[in-house]
mmCIF file of C-alpha atoms in Angstrom:
data_model
loop_
_atom_site.group_PDB
_atom_site.id
_atom_site.type_symbol
_atom_site.label_atom_id
_atom_site.label_comp_id
_atom_site.label_asym_id
_atom_site.label_seq_id
_atom_site.Cartn_x
_atom_site.Cartn_y
_atom_site.Cartn_z
ATOM 1 C CA UNK E 90 68.840 50.254 -34.200
ATOM 2 C CA UNK E 91 67.267 48.829 -37.348
ATOM 3 C CA UNK E 92 70.855 47.533 -38.339
ATOM 4 C CA UNK E 93 71.275 45.952 -34.938
ATOM 5 C CA UNK E 94 67.764 44.046 -35.160
ATOM 6 C CA UNK E 95 68.669 42.886 -38.601
ATOM 7 C CA UNK E 96 72.037 41.603 -37.591
ATOM 8 C CA UNK E 97 70.486 39.690 -34.723
ATOM 9 C CA UNK E 98 67.745 38.388 -36.769
ATOM 10 C CA UNK E 99 70.205 37.313 -39.728
ATOM 11 C CA UNK E 100 72.374 35.538 -36.804
ATOM 12 C CA UNK E 101 69.218 33.665 -35.435
ATOM 13 C CA UNK E 102 68.256 32.653 -38.968
ATOM 14 C CA UNK E 103 71.950 31.497 -39.799
ATOM 15 C CA UNK E 104 72.373 29.544 -36.649
ATOM 16 C CA UNK E 105 68.887 27.740 -37.181
ATOM 17 C CA UNK E 106 70.091 26.898 -40.889
ATOM 18 C CA UNK E 107 73.292 25.701 -39.683
ATOM 19 C CA UNK E 108 71.939 23.384 -36.960
ATOM 20 C CA UNK E 109 69.100 22.081 -39.150
ATOM 21 C CA UNK E 110 71.928 20.917 -41.537
ATOM 22 C CA UNK E 111 73.935 19.723 -38.946
ATOM 23 C CA UNK E 112 71.100 17.572 -37.522
ATOM 24 C CA UNK E 113 70.593 16.150 -40.820
ATOM 25 C CA UNK E 114 73.990 14.921 -41.011
ATOM 26 C CA UNK E 115 75.726 17.562 -43.197
ATOM 27 C CA UNK E 116 79.211 18.222 -42.448
ATOM 28 C CA UNK E 117 80.080 21.907 -42.684
ATOM 29 C CA UNK E 118 83.695 22.727 -42.701
ATOM 30 C CA UNK E 119 84.881 25.462 -40.195
ATOM 31 C CA UNK E 120 86.492 27.558 -43.105
ATOM 32 C CA UNK E 121 82.961 27.888 -44.371
ATOM 33 C CA UNK E 122 81.312 28.953 -41.058
ATOM 34 C CA UNK E 123 84.404 31.245 -40.536
ATOM 35 C CA UNK E 124 83.502 33.136 -43.939
ATOM 36 C CA UNK E 125 79.764 33.766 -43.083
ATOM 37 C CA UNK E 126 78.722 37.080 -41.879
ATOM 38 C CA UNK E 127 75.302 37.984 -40.682
ATOM 39 C CA UNK E 128 75.744 41.608 -41.832
ATOM 40 C CA UNK E 129 74.660 42.122 -45.211
ATOM 41 C CA UNK E 130 76.445 44.695 -47.188
ATOM 42 C CA UNK E 131 74.550 44.544 -50.449
ATOM 43 C CA UNK E 132 71.060 45.370 -51.324
ATOM 44 C CA UNK E 133 70.239 46.602 -47.952
ATOM 45 C CA UNK E 134 68.304 49.628 -47.165
ATOM 46 C CA UNK E 135 69.962 51.094 -43.923
ATOM 47 C CA UNK E 136 67.535 53.797 -43.372
ATOM 48 C CA UNK E 137 64.664 52.432 -45.518
ATOM 49 C CA UNK E 138 61.138 51.187 -45.023
ATOM 50 C CA UNK E 139 60.931 48.540 -42.665
ATOM 51 C CA UNK E 140 58.102 46.902 -41.141
ATOM 52 C CA UNK E 141 58.652 45.596 -37.571
ATOM 53 C CA UNK E 142 56.103 42.897 -36.562
ATOM 54 C CA UNK E 143 56.221 42.527 -32.666
ATOM 55 C CA UNK E 144 54.059 39.356 -32.812
ATOM 56 C CA UNK E 145 56.899 37.638 -34.563
ATOM 57 C CA UNK E 146 59.845 37.458 -32.226
ATOM 58 C CA UNK E 147 62.922 35.242 -33.154
ATOM 59 C CA UNK E 148 63.775 32.295 -31.060
ATOM 60 C CA UNK E 149 66.554 32.685 -28.919
ATOM 61 C CA UNK E 150 69.769 31.563 -30.221
ATOM 62 C CA UNK E 151 71.906 28.810 -28.699
ATOM 63 C CA UNK E 152 74.999 29.646 -26.482
ATOM 64 C CA UNK E 153 77.174 27.622 -28.743
ATOM 65 C CA UNK E 154 76.798 25.119 -31.679
ATOM 66 C CA UNK E 155 78.003 21.367 -31.163
ATOM 67 C CA UNK E 156 80.571 20.159 -33.586
#
């Protein structure tokens, strides 16, 4: 479950960062977006010590990005 939550949060964070860059006029090639992955495979503690902050709920993601 923790891995799923990390994946969801990473997806939200990446989407917000991409949307911010695009709103500032940055052009992001599709090949760069295709290479991104919200699943971190290095330096992750799959079963480590995680603190869950239920007061900091992530914003809902958009259903699609506008290019």
